[in-house]
PDB file of C-alpha atoms in Angstrom:
ATOM      1  CA  MET B   1      36.104 -20.750  16.864  1.00 78.00           C
ATOM      2  CA  MET B   2      35.812 -17.449  15.019  1.00 83.00           C
ATOM      3  CA  GLN B   3      32.279 -16.358  14.069  1.00 81.00           C
ATOM      4  CA  PHE B   4      31.887 -15.079  10.492  1.00 82.00           C
ATOM      5  CA  ARG B   5      28.151 -14.435  10.585  1.00 86.00           C
ATOM      6  CA  THR B   6      25.601 -12.537  12.650  1.00 91.00           C
ATOM      7  CA  PRO B   7      22.728 -15.126  12.643  1.00 92.00           C
ATOM      8  CA  VAL B   8      19.120 -14.016  13.287  1.00 95.00           C
ATOM      9  CA  ALA B   9      17.750 -16.162  16.125  1.00 95.00           C
ATOM     10  CA  PRO B  10      14.363 -17.886  15.667  1.00 96.00           C
ATOM     11  CA  LEU B  11      11.368 -16.388  17.423  1.00 97.00           C
ATOM     12  CA  ARG B  12       9.803 -18.300  20.321  1.00 97.00           C
ATOM     13  CA  HIS B  13       6.374 -18.972  18.938  1.00 97.00           C
ATOM     14  CA  GLN B  14       6.689 -22.697  18.241  1.00 97.00           C
ATOM     15  CA  GLY B  15       3.242 -24.256  17.685  1.00 97.00           C
ATOM     16  CA  LEU B  16       1.550 -21.090  16.510  1.00 96.00           C
ATOM     17  CA  VAL B  17       1.418 -22.307  12.887  1.00 97.00           C
ATOM     18  CA  ASP B  18       0.460 -25.900  11.998  1.00 97.00           C
ATOM     19  CA  HIS B  19      -1.452 -27.724   9.312  1.00 97.00           C
ATOM     20  CA  ARG B  20      -4.743 -27.158  11.125  1.00 95.00           C
ATOM     21  CA  THR B  21      -4.423 -23.399  10.888  1.00 93.00           C
ATOM     22  CA  PRO B  22      -5.338 -21.953   7.447  1.00 96.00           C
ATOM     23  CA  VAL B  23      -3.171 -19.068   6.376  1.00 97.00           C
ATOM     24  CA  VAL B  24      -3.778 -16.040   4.198  1.00 97.00           C
ATOM     25  CA  THR B  25      -0.900 -13.887   2.824  1.00 97.00           C
ATOM     26  CA  LEU B  26      -0.994 -10.360   1.526  1.00 97.00           C
ATOM     27  CA  GLY B  27       1.793  -8.156   0.279  1.00 96.00           C
ATOM     28  CA  SER B  28       4.915  -8.211  -1.888  1.00 92.00           C
ATOM     29  CA  CYS B  29       6.246 -11.056  -3.980  1.00 86.00           C
ATOM     30  CA  PHE B  30       8.168 -12.228  -0.931  1.00 83.00           C
ATOM     31  CA  ALA B  31       4.732 -13.083   0.567  1.00 87.00           C
ATOM     32  CA  ASP B  32       4.202 -15.280  -2.533  1.00 91.00           C
ATOM     33  CA  ALA B  33       7.566 -16.979  -1.925  1.00 92.00           C
ATOM     34  CA  VAL B  34       6.541 -17.881   1.653  1.00 92.00           C
ATOM     35  CA  ALA B  35       3.079 -18.995   0.534  1.00 95.00           C
ATOM     36  CA  ARG B  36       4.540 -21.274  -2.120  1.00 96.00           C
ATOM     37  CA  ARG B  37       6.696 -23.016   0.464  1.00 97.00           C
ATOM     38  CA  LEU B  38       3.767 -23.429   2.815  1.00 97.00           C
ATOM     39  CA  SER B  39       1.590 -24.746  -0.014  1.00 96.00           C
ATOM     40  CA  ASP B  40       4.329 -27.232  -1.013  1.00 96.00           C
ATOM     41  CA  ARG B  41       4.127 -28.530   2.555  1.00 97.00           C
ATOM     42  CA  LEU B  42       0.344 -28.892   2.279  1.00 97.00           C
ATOM     43  CA  PHE B  43      -0.740 -26.018   4.409  1.00 97.00           C
ATOM     44  CA  ALA B  44      -4.051 -24.489   3.462  1.00 96.00           C
ATOM     45  CA  VAL B  45      -2.898 -21.155   2.045  1.00 96.00           C
ATOM     46  CA  THR B  46      -4.655 -18.293   0.254  1.00 96.00           C
ATOM     47  CA  ALA B  47      -1.954 -16.194  -1.331  1.00 95.00           C
ATOM     48  CA  ASN B  48      -2.433 -12.627  -2.545  1.00 95.00           C
ATOM     49  CA  PRO B  49      -5.960 -12.991  -4.000  1.00 95.00           C
ATOM     50  CA  PHE B  50      -5.608  -9.489  -5.622  1.00 95.00           C
ATOM     51  CA  GLY B  51      -2.109 -10.194  -6.881  1.00 95.00           C
ATOM     52  CA  THR B  52       1.123  -8.806  -5.572  1.00 96.00           C
ATOM     53  CA  LEU B  53       0.681  -5.661  -3.416  1.00 97.00           C
ATOM     54  CA  TYR B  54       3.587  -3.567  -2.261  1.00 96.00           C
ATOM     55  CA  ASN B  55       2.450  -0.648  -0.102  1.00 97.00           C
ATOM     56  CA  PRO B  56       0.441  -0.380   3.135  1.00 98.00           C
ATOM     57  CA  ALA B  57      -2.413   1.571   1.515  1.00 98.00           C
ATOM     58  CA  SER B  58      -3.046  -1.112  -1.137  1.00 98.00           C
ATOM     59  CA  ILE B  59      -2.737  -3.913   1.449  1.00 98.00           C
ATOM     60  CA  ALA B  60      -5.260  -2.159   3.703  1.00 98.00           C
ATOM     61  CA  ALA B  61      -7.697  -1.671   0.829  1.00 97.00           C
ATOM     62  CA  ALA B  62      -7.479  -5.335  -0.131  1.00 97.00           C
ATOM     63  CA  ALA B  63      -7.958  -6.469   3.475  1.00 98.00           C
ATOM     64  CA  ARG B  64     -11.039  -4.229   3.903  1.00 97.00           C
ATOM     65  CA  ARG B  65     -12.621  -5.471   0.725  1.00 97.00           C
ATOM     66  CA  MET B  66     -11.913  -9.131   1.570  1.00 97.00           C
ATOM     67  CA  ALA B  67     -13.483  -8.625   5.012  1.00 97.00           C
ATOM     68  CA  SER B  68     -16.593  -6.591   4.198  1.00 92.00           C
ATOM     69  CA  GLY B  69     -16.746  -5.723   0.518  1.00 88.00           C
ATOM     70  CA  PRO B  70     -18.088  -4.004  -1.492  1.00 94.00           C
ATOM     71  CA  GLU B  71     -18.091  -6.115  -4.615  1.00 96.00           C
ATOM     72  CA  PHE B  72     -16.318  -4.796  -7.735  1.00 97.00           C
ATOM     73  CA  ALA B  73     -18.720  -2.717  -9.875  1.00 97.00           C
ATOM     74  CA  PRO B  74     -18.250  -2.521 -13.661  1.00 97.00           C
ATOM     75  CA  ASP B  75     -17.997   1.309 -13.502  1.00 96.00           C
ATOM     76  CA  GLU B  76     -14.995   1.230 -11.214  1.00 95.00           C
ATOM     77  CA  LEU B  77     -12.960  -0.746 -13.820  1.00 97.00           C
ATOM     78  CA  PHE B  78     -11.100   0.818 -16.743  1.00 97.00           C
ATOM     79  CA  CYS B  79      -9.985  -0.623 -20.072  1.00 97.00           C
ATOM     80  CA  HIS B  80      -6.366  -0.429 -21.213  1.00 96.00           C
ATOM     81  CA  GLU B  81      -4.872  -2.324 -24.138  1.00 95.00           C
ATOM     82  CA  GLY B  82      -8.094  -4.282 -24.619  1.00 96.00           C
ATOM     83  CA  ARG B  83      -8.334  -5.550 -21.036  1.00 97.00           C
ATOM     84  CA  TRP B  84     -10.394  -4.467 -18.066  1.00 98.00           C
ATOM     85  CA  ARG B  85      -8.538  -3.657 -14.931  1.00 98.00           C
ATOM     86  CA  SER B  86      -8.915  -2.477 -11.367  1.00 98.00           C
ATOM     87  CA  TRP B  87      -6.647   0.011  -9.564  1.00 97.00           C
ATOM     88  CA  LEU B  88      -6.958  -2.300  -6.514  1.00 96.00           C
ATOM     89  CA  CYS B  89      -5.474  -5.345  -8.282  1.00 97.00           C
ATOM     90  CA  HIS B  90      -2.264  -6.396  -9.942  1.00 95.00           C
ATOM     91  CA  THR B  91      -2.107  -6.195 -13.711  1.00 94.00           C
ATOM     92  CA  LEU B  92      -2.237 -10.025 -13.953  1.00 93.00           C
ATOM     93  CA  LEU B  93      -5.871  -9.752 -12.886  1.00 96.00           C
ATOM     94  CA  SER B  94      -7.044  -8.094 -16.102  1.00 96.00           C
ATOM     95  CA  TYR B  95      -9.659  -9.559 -18.436  1.00 97.00           C
ATOM     96  CA  GLU B  96     -10.865  -9.291 -22.002  1.00 96.00           C
ATOM     97  CA  GLY B  97     -14.574  -8.992 -22.833  1.00 96.00           C
ATOM     98  CA  THR B  98     -16.941  -6.535 -21.235  1.00 97.00           C
ATOM     99  CA  ALA B  99     -16.618  -4.601 -17.932  1.00 97.00           C
ATOM    100  CA  GLU B 100     -19.519  -6.705 -16.607  1.00 98.00           C
ATOM    101  CA  ASP B 101     -17.617  -9.897 -17.457  1.00 97.00           C
ATOM    102  CA  ALA B 102     -14.480  -8.623 -15.769  1.00 98.00           C
ATOM    103  CA  ALA B 103     -16.393  -7.486 -12.637  1.00 98.00           C
ATOM    104  CA  THR B 104     -18.019 -10.964 -12.420  1.00 98.00           C
ATOM    105  CA  ARG B 105     -14.606 -12.677 -12.570  1.00 97.00           C
ATOM    106  CA  LEU B 106     -13.148 -10.314  -9.948  1.00 97.00           C
ATOM    107  CA  ASN B 107     -16.140 -10.865  -7.701  1.00 97.00           C
ATOM    108  CA  ASN B 108     -15.838 -14.623  -7.989  1.00 97.00           C
ATOM    109  CA  ARG B 109     -12.248 -14.213  -6.855  1.00 96.00           C
ATOM    110  CA  LEU B 110     -13.312 -11.832  -4.088  1.00 97.00           C
ATOM    111  CA  ALA B 111     -15.948 -14.345  -2.790  1.00 97.00           C
ATOM    112  CA  GLU B 112     -13.324 -17.093  -2.655  1.00 96.00           C
ATOM    113  CA  ALA B 113     -10.871 -14.796  -0.875  1.00 97.00           C
ATOM    114  CA  SER B 114     -13.500 -13.650   1.653  1.00 97.00           C
ATOM    115  CA  ALA B 115     -14.519 -17.199   2.436  1.00 97.00           C
ATOM    116  CA  ALA B 116     -10.858 -18.247   2.918  1.00 96.00           C
ATOM    117  CA  LEU B 117     -10.228 -15.198   5.138  1.00 97.00           C
ATOM    118  CA  ARG B 118     -13.117 -16.120   7.436  1.00 97.00           C
ATOM    119  CA  GLN B 119     -11.564 -19.609   7.856  1.00 96.00           C
ATOM    120  CA  SER B 120      -7.951 -18.407   8.262  1.00 97.00           C
ATOM    121  CA  ARG B 121      -6.318 -18.180  11.656  1.00 96.00           C
ATOM    122  CA  ILE B 122      -2.982 -16.696  10.491  1.00 97.00           C
ATOM    123  CA  ALA B 123      -2.374 -13.662   8.321  1.00 98.00           C
ATOM    124  CA  ILE B 124       1.139 -13.005   6.960  1.00 97.00           C
ATOM    125  CA  VAL B 125       1.493  -9.446   5.708  1.00 98.00           C
ATOM    126  CA  THR B 126       4.671  -8.575   3.872  1.00 97.00           C
ATOM    127  CA  LEU B 127       5.415  -4.855   3.352  1.00 98.00           C
ATOM    128  CA  GLY B 128       7.365  -3.934   0.256  1.00 96.00           C
ATOM    129  CA  THR B 129       7.558  -0.180   0.036  1.00 97.00           C
ATOM    130  CA  ALA B 130       6.297   3.020   1.662  1.00 97.00           C
ATOM    131  CA  TRP B 131       6.240   4.782  -1.743  1.00 97.00           C
ATOM    132  CA  VAL B 132       2.786   5.056  -3.242  1.00 97.00           C
ATOM    133  CA  PHE B 133       1.289   6.232  -6.549  1.00 97.00           C
ATOM    134  CA  GLY B 134      -1.960   8.159  -6.378  1.00 97.00           C
ATOM    135  CA  LEU B 135      -4.293   9.085  -9.222  1.00 97.00           C
ATOM    136  CA  ARG B 136      -4.132  12.783  -9.788  1.00 97.00           C
ATOM    137  CA  SER B 137      -7.769  12.806 -10.794  1.00 94.00           C
ATOM    138  CA  THR B 138      -9.118  11.253  -7.560  1.00 93.00           C
ATOM    139  CA  GLY B 139      -6.266  10.923  -5.105  1.00 93.00           C
ATOM    140  CA  GLU B 140      -6.876   7.137  -4.961  1.00 94.00           C
ATOM    141  CA  THR B 141      -3.731   5.097  -4.212  1.00 96.00           C
ATOM    142  CA  VAL B 142      -3.186   2.411  -6.833  1.00 97.00           C
ATOM    143  CA  ALA B 143      -1.893  -1.052  -6.294  1.00 96.00           C
ATOM    144  CA  ASN B 144      -0.404  -1.147  -9.807  1.00 95.00           C
ATOM    145  CA  CYS B 145       0.047   1.513 -12.461  1.00 96.00           C
ATOM    146  CA  HIS B 146      -0.777  -0.940 -15.245  1.00 96.00           C
ATOM    147  CA  LYS B 147       1.825   0.712 -17.477  1.00 93.00           C
ATOM    148  CA  MET B 148      -0.381   3.794 -17.803  1.00 95.00           C
ATOM    149  CA  PRO B 149       1.249   7.207 -18.466  1.00 95.00           C
ATOM    150  CA  ALA B 150       3.203   8.634 -15.563  1.00 95.00           C
ATOM    151  CA  LYS B 151       1.370  11.970 -15.888  1.00 96.00           C
ATOM    152  CA  LEU B 152      -1.703  10.290 -14.402  1.00 97.00           C
ATOM    153  CA  PHE B 153      -0.043   9.659 -11.064  1.00 97.00           C
ATOM    154  CA  GLU B 154       1.511  11.537  -8.172  1.00 97.00           C
ATOM    155  CA  ARG B 155       4.240   9.741  -6.296  1.00 95.00           C
ATOM    156  CA  ARG B 156       4.975  10.206  -2.633  1.00 96.00           C
ATOM    157  CA  MET B 157       6.254   8.319   0.391  1.00 97.00           C
ATOM    158  CA  LEU B 158       3.855   7.536   3.249  1.00 98.00           C
ATOM    159  CA  THR B 159       4.894   8.742   6.681  1.00 98.00           C
ATOM    160  CA  VAL B 160       5.512   6.396   9.556  1.00 98.00           C
ATOM    161  CA  ASP B 161       2.208   7.386  11.173  1.00 98.00           C
ATOM    162  CA  GLU B 162       0.212   6.901   7.952  1.00 98.00           C
ATOM    163  CA  SER B 163       1.854   3.539   7.359  1.00 98.00           C
ATOM    164  CA  ALA B 164       1.256   2.334  10.938  1.00 98.00           C
ATOM    165  CA  GLN B 165      -2.417   3.361  10.756  1.00 98.00           C
ATOM    166  CA  LEU B 166      -2.913   1.565   7.421  1.00 98.00           C
ATOM    167  CA  ILE B 167      -1.194  -1.604   8.614  1.00 98.00           C
ATOM    168  CA  THR B 168      -3.338  -1.497  11.747  1.00 98.00           C
ATOM    169  CA  GLU B 169      -6.476  -1.028   9.642  1.00 98.00           C
ATOM    170  CA  ALA B 170      -5.528  -4.069   7.575  1.00 98.00           C
ATOM    171  CA  GLY B 171      -5.109  -6.247  10.637  1.00 98.00           C
ATOM    172  CA  GLU B 172      -8.316  -5.041  12.232  1.00 98.00           C
ATOM    173  CA  ALA B 173     -10.256  -5.601   8.977  1.00 98.00           C
ATOM    174  CA  MET B 174      -9.067  -9.174   8.723  1.00 98.00           C
ATOM    175  CA  ARG B 175      -9.924  -9.770  12.392  1.00 97.00           C
ATOM    176  CA  GLU B 176     -13.477  -8.589  11.723  1.00 96.00           C
ATOM    177  CA  ALA B 177     -13.807 -11.564   9.401  1.00 97.00           C
ATOM    178  CA  SER B 178     -11.780 -13.918  11.575  1.00 97.00           C
ATOM    179  CA  PRO B 179     -11.724 -12.866  15.250  1.00 96.00           C
ATOM    180  CA  GLY B 180      -8.631 -13.922  17.117  1.00 95.00           C
ATOM    181  CA  MET B 181      -6.506 -14.079  13.979  1.00 97.00           C
ATOM    182  CA  THR B 182      -2.710 -13.925  14.484  1.00 98.00           C
ATOM    183  CA  VAL B 183      -1.103 -11.231  12.363  1.00 98.00           C
ATOM    184  CA  ILE B 184       2.534 -11.775  11.376  1.00 98.00           C
ATOM    185  CA  LEU B 185       4.174  -8.720   9.842  1.00 98.00           C
ATOM    186  CA  THR B 186       7.337  -8.787   7.774  1.00 97.00           C
ATOM    187  CA  VAL B 187       9.300  -6.314   5.634  1.00 97.00           C
ATOM    188  CA  SER B 188      10.432  -7.613   2.307  1.00 95.00           C
ATOM    189  CA  PRO B 189      14.218  -7.851   1.726  1.00 93.00           C
ATOM    190  CA  ILE B 190      13.690  -7.119  -1.989  1.00 91.00           C
ATOM    191  CA  ARG B 191      15.346  -3.859  -2.934  1.00 88.00           C
ATOM    192  CA  HIS B 192      13.244  -1.370  -4.831  1.00 87.00           C
ATOM    193  CA  ALA B 193      15.985   0.003  -7.092  1.00 83.00           C
ATOM    194  CA  ALA B 194      13.636   2.393  -8.893  1.00 83.00           C
ATOM    195  CA  ASP B 195      13.442   4.401  -5.673  1.00 84.00           C
ATOM    196  CA  GLY B 196      17.221   4.858  -5.617  1.00 88.00           C
ATOM    197  CA  HIS B 197      19.396   3.497  -2.871  1.00 90.00           C
ATOM    198  CA  HIS B 198      18.625   6.263  -0.371  1.00 94.00           C
ATOM    199  CA  GLY B 199      14.960   6.247  -1.254  1.00 92.00           C
ATOM    200  CA  ASN B 200      14.781   2.490  -0.787  1.00 93.00           C
ATOM    201  CA  GLN B 201      16.461   2.727   2.661  1.00 95.00           C
ATOM    202  CA  LEU B 202      14.086   5.510   3.680  1.00 96.00           C
ATOM    203  CA  SER B 203      11.170   3.388   2.589  1.00 97.00           C
ATOM    204  CA  LYS B 204      12.305   0.229   4.404  1.00 97.00           C
ATOM    205  CA  SER B 205      13.032   2.234   7.506  1.00 97.00           C
ATOM    206  CA  THR B 206       9.576   3.753   7.425  1.00 98.00           C
ATOM    207  CA  LEU B 207       8.044   0.321   7.100  1.00 98.00           C
ATOM    208  CA  MET B 208      10.072  -1.045  10.023  1.00 98.00           C
ATOM    209  CA  LEU B 209       9.045   1.783  12.324  1.00 98.00           C
ATOM    210  CA  ALA B 210       5.445   1.492  11.195  1.00 98.00           C
ATOM    211  CA  ALA B 211       5.411  -2.295  11.663  1.00 98.00           C
ATOM    212  CA  GLU B 212       6.705  -1.923  15.173  1.00 98.00           C
ATOM    213  CA  GLU B 213       4.001   0.592  15.957  1.00 98.00           C
ATOM    214  CA  ALA B 214       1.310  -1.539  14.355  1.00 98.00           C
ATOM    215  CA  VAL B 215       2.409  -4.674  16.291  1.00 98.00           C
ATOM    216  CA  GLY B 216       1.937  -2.698  19.536  1.00 98.00           C
ATOM    217  CA  ARG B 217      -1.537  -1.637  18.467  1.00 98.00           C
ATOM    218  CA  LEU B 218      -2.637  -5.034  17.227  1.00 98.00           C
ATOM    219  CA  ASN B 219      -1.071  -7.351  19.798  1.00 97.00           C
ATOM    220  CA  ARG B 220      -3.516  -8.860  22.243  1.00 95.00           C
ATOM    221  CA  PRO B 221      -3.336 -11.866  24.597  1.00 92.00           C
ATOM    222  CA  ASP B 222      -6.000 -13.715  22.557  1.00 92.00           C
ATOM    223  CA  ALA B 223      -4.790 -12.504  19.147  1.00 95.00           C
ATOM    224  CA  PRO B 224      -1.009 -12.024  18.822  1.00 97.00           C
ATOM    225  CA  ALA B 225       0.622  -9.623  16.398  1.00 98.00           C
ATOM    226  CA  ILE B 226       4.286 -10.491  15.657  1.00 98.00           C
ATOM    227  CA  TYR B 227       7.086  -8.983  13.639  1.00 98.00           C
ATOM    228  CA  PHE B 228       9.053 -11.648  11.753  1.00 97.00           C
ATOM    229  CA  PRO B 229      12.641 -10.592  10.763  1.00 97.00           C
ATOM    230  CA  ALA B 230      12.707 -11.627   7.082  1.00 96.00           C
ATOM    231  CA  PHE B 231      14.449  -8.395   6.084  1.00 96.00           C
ATOM    232  CA  GLU B 232      17.103  -8.840   8.797  1.00 97.00           C
ATOM    233  CA  ALA B 233      17.706 -12.458   7.891  1.00 96.00           C
ATOM    234  CA  VAL B 234      18.776 -11.478   4.391  1.00 95.00           C
ATOM    235  CA  MET B 235      20.437  -8.116   5.076  1.00 94.00           C
ATOM    236  CA  ASP B 236      22.117  -8.779   8.401  1.00 93.00           C
ATOM    237  CA  ASP B 237      22.739 -12.530   8.213  1.00 94.00           C
ATOM    238  CA  LEU B 238      23.212 -13.610   4.632  1.00 93.00           C
ATOM    239  CA  ARG B 239      24.358 -10.222   3.296  1.00 89.00           C
ATOM    240  CA  ASP B 240      26.237 -11.551   0.270  1.00 90.00           C
ATOM    241  CA  TYR B 241      25.463 -10.985  -3.448  1.00 90.00           C
ATOM    242  CA  ARG B 242      25.512 -14.732  -4.057  1.00 92.00           C
ATOM    243  CA  PHE B 243      22.174 -14.794  -2.314  1.00 92.00           C
ATOM    244  CA  TYR B 244      20.655 -12.388  -4.837  1.00 90.00           C
ATOM    245  CA  ASP B 245      19.278 -13.202  -8.287  1.00 92.00           C
ATOM    246  CA  THR B 246      20.719 -11.839 -11.509  1.00 92.00           C
ATOM    247  CA  ASP B 247      18.884  -8.529 -11.046  1.00 90.00           C
ATOM    248  CA  MET B 248      20.779  -8.060  -7.755  1.00 89.00           C
ATOM    249  CA  ARG B 249      17.488  -7.124  -6.045  1.00 90.00           C
ATOM    250  CA  HIS B 250      15.510 -10.304  -5.501  1.00 89.00           C
ATOM    251  CA  PRO B 251      16.774 -12.963  -3.132  1.00 91.00           C
ATOM    252  CA  THR B 252      17.578 -16.310  -4.729  1.00 94.00           C
ATOM    253  CA  ALA B 253      15.516 -19.401  -4.048  1.00 93.00           C
ATOM    254  CA  GLN B 254      18.259 -20.581  -1.691  1.00 95.00           C
ATOM    255  CA  ALA B 255      17.942 -17.311   0.324  1.00 95.00           C
ATOM    256  CA  ALA B 256      14.111 -17.643   0.369  1.00 95.00           C
ATOM    257  CA  ASP B 257      14.523 -21.221   1.589  1.00 96.00           C
ATOM    258  CA  TYR B 258      16.804 -19.999   4.348  1.00 96.00           C
ATOM    259  CA  VAL B 259      14.255 -17.380   5.500  1.00 96.00           C
ATOM    260  CA  PHE B 260      11.503 -19.974   5.364  1.00 97.00           C
ATOM    261  CA  GLY B 261      13.652 -22.214   7.514  1.00 97.00           C
ATOM    262  CA  LEU B 262      13.870 -19.434  10.054  1.00 97.00           C
ATOM    263  CA  PHE B 263      10.056 -19.050   9.834  1.00 97.00           C
ATOM    264  CA  ALA B 264       9.672 -22.798  10.460  1.00 97.00           C
ATOM    265  CA  GLU B 265      12.012 -22.770  13.473  1.00 98.00           C
ATOM    266  CA  SER B 266      10.041 -19.788  14.835  1.00 98.00           C
ATOM    267  CA  PHE B 267       6.528 -21.065  14.409  1.00 98.00           C
ATOM    268  CA  PHE B 268       6.521 -24.939  13.947  1.00 98.00           C
ATOM    269  CA  THR B 269       6.798 -27.648  16.522  1.00 98.00           C
ATOM    270  CA  PRO B 270       9.096 -30.573  15.767  1.00 97.00           C
ATOM    271  CA  ASP B 271       5.980 -32.624  14.945  1.00 98.00           C
ATOM    272  CA  THR B 272       4.848 -30.020  12.432  1.00 98.00           C
ATOM    273  CA  ALA B 273       8.318 -29.799  10.905  1.00 98.00           C
ATOM    274  CA  ALA B 274       8.393 -33.608  10.536  1.00 98.00           C
ATOM    275  CA  LEU B 275       5.010 -33.594   8.838  1.00 98.00           C
ATOM    276  CA  CYS B 276       6.226 -30.841   6.523  1.00 98.00           C
ATOM    277  CA  ASP B 277       9.015 -33.181   5.362  1.00 97.00           C
ATOM    278  CA  ARG B 278       6.535 -35.890   4.570  1.00 96.00           C
ATOM    279  CA  CYS B 279       4.201 -33.531   2.777  1.00 97.00           C
ATOM    280  CA  LEU B 280       7.054 -32.077   0.666  1.00 97.00           C
ATOM    281  CA  LYS B 281       8.042 -35.530  -0.443  1.00 96.00           C
ATOM    282  CA  LEU B 282       4.508 -36.015  -1.714  1.00 96.00           C
ATOM    283  CA  THR B 283       4.192 -32.699  -3.543  1.00 95.00           C
ATOM    284  CA  ARG B 284       7.598 -33.237  -5.238  1.00 94.00           C
ATOM    285  CA  ARG B 285       6.375 -36.657  -6.461  1.00 92.00           C
ATOM    286  CA  LEU B 286       3.186 -35.092  -7.703  1.00 90.00           C
ATOM    287  CA  ALA B 287       5.224 -32.457  -9.577  1.00 89.00           C
ATOM    288  CA  HIS B 288       7.370 -35.163 -11.218  1.00 84.00           C
ATOM    289  CA  ARG B 289       7.023 -35.456 -14.977  1.00 79.00           C
ATOM    290  CA  PRO B 290       8.424 -38.627 -16.650  1.00 76.00           C
ATOM    291  CA  LEU B 291      10.926 -38.086 -19.468  1.00 72.00           C
ATOM    292  CA  THR B 292       9.010 -40.387 -21.782  1.00 72.00           C
ATOM    293  CA  GLY B 293       5.749 -38.590 -21.304  1.00 69.00           C
ATOM    294  CA  GLN B 294       4.172 -41.846 -20.211  1.00 74.00           C
ATOM    295  CA  PRO B 295       3.215 -42.238 -16.518  1.00 73.00           C
ATOM    296  CA  ASP B 296       5.068 -44.918 -14.571  1.00 80.00           C
ATOM    297  CA  ALA B 297       2.376 -47.180 -13.020  1.00 85.00           C
ATOM    298  CA  GLU B 298       4.572 -48.246 -10.188  1.00 87.00           C
ATOM    299  CA  PHE B 299       5.537 -44.651  -9.376  1.00 88.00           C
ATOM    300  CA  THR B 300       1.928 -43.481  -9.542  1.00 89.00           C
ATOM    301  CA  ALA B 301       0.761 -46.299  -7.307  1.00 93.00           C
ATOM    302  CA  ALA B 302       3.446 -45.502  -4.697  1.00 93.00           C
ATOM    303  CA  THR B 303       2.523 -41.849  -4.823  1.00 93.00           C
ATOM    304  CA  ALA B 304      -1.185 -42.647  -4.254  1.00 93.00           C
ATOM    305  CA  ALA B 305      -0.247 -44.896  -1.365  1.00 95.00           C
ATOM    306  CA  MET B 306       1.768 -42.063   0.218  1.00 95.00           C
ATOM    307  CA  ALA B 307      -1.205 -39.719  -0.139  1.00 95.00           C
ATOM    308  CA  ARG B 308      -3.521 -42.241   1.430  1.00 95.00           C
ATOM    309  CA  GLU B 309      -1.169 -42.772   4.309  1.00 95.00           C
ATOM    310  CA  LEU B 310      -1.008 -39.020   4.959  1.00 95.00           C
ATOM    311  CA  THR B 311      -4.740 -38.512   4.849  1.00 94.00           C
ATOM    312  CA  GLU B 312      -5.417 -41.532   7.112  1.00 95.00           C
ATOM    313  CA  SER B 313      -2.933 -40.341   9.744  1.00 95.00           C
ATOM    314  CA  HIS B 314      -3.814 -36.611   9.285  1.00 96.00           C
ATOM    315  CA  PRO B 315      -7.426 -36.308   8.044  1.00 95.00           C
ATOM    316  CA  TYR B 316      -7.285 -32.519   8.024  1.00 94.00           C
ATOM    317  CA  LEU B 317      -4.999 -32.811   4.975  1.00 95.00           C
ATOM    318  CA  ARG B 318      -7.733 -34.256   2.784  1.00 91.00           C
ATOM    319  CA  ASN B 319      -8.824 -30.867   1.406  1.00 89.00           C
ATOM    320  CA  VAL B 320      -5.309 -29.867   0.358  1.00 92.00           C
ATOM    321  CA  ILE B 321      -3.995 -33.168  -1.183  1.00 89.00           C
ATOM    322  CA  PRO B 322      -4.718 -33.309  -4.926  1.00 73.00           C
ATOM    323  CA  ASN B 323      -6.620 -36.299  -6.267  1.00 67.00           C
ATOM    324  CA  ILE B 324      -4.256 -38.857  -7.799  1.00 59.00           C
TER     325      ILE B 324
END
């Protein structure tokens, strides 16, 4: 039979990820897509505590702060359009009130992220772009420009060596908090159209070379570092515009599901995959909203019974199954 695809084969790390291994994700919005699918299957996941991060410098800065601080200080925040913001965080993490109020809320989030990092055994880091924006006034690389004037920033592309060093620093920082942590590196398949087609290709190529170098530096017998081919699964296997959203840059939910399926085949045992199916049935029932607006007593009782059955057979799920 003729072959009309070039499939990406699953990796041989079955059993590395299961429901007993808490996960933290950092990086682009593709990291969020993977985290949502893990969360829907009742994995303990901490996803992008500082919001979406795209470049290795911002990812490394977030990893260092999660691992060892310092806390956010009011004088490092700035106010724009009535909201206090940090150059380290996504614009969604901006707050009204005073700088002190905003710093307190950011530090509460930081404390939760630091505690989760110490418990996590798996870190999934998704690299989006090698292009960075630095403040002209200080040289600091920003995670988000917060729609501030372009004249405040200088744009450049990190080199392979710079990117590899920053990715390595991110992995080492997280391992300071959680020794023996497995680091899974991916390159996001999302096209950064603002960089231009050639600029995007240069950026992705830089990240791939850097990731390969960082895997070599971070990989140890007691703490693996692994490159997962999310980019290749979309670009070399699916490679069809029907797998892209209306902006022609972001993969569709179907494409993200496909890549997650490859992730599952690469890292789950058959038992974990079977448990995922049961967990997904529960979370879908929990997400159900009746058309009448009135809860169905029989449906609710059956859902509660399903939750009890899962927690009795898998006690480690108790902390991630919502109360019903």
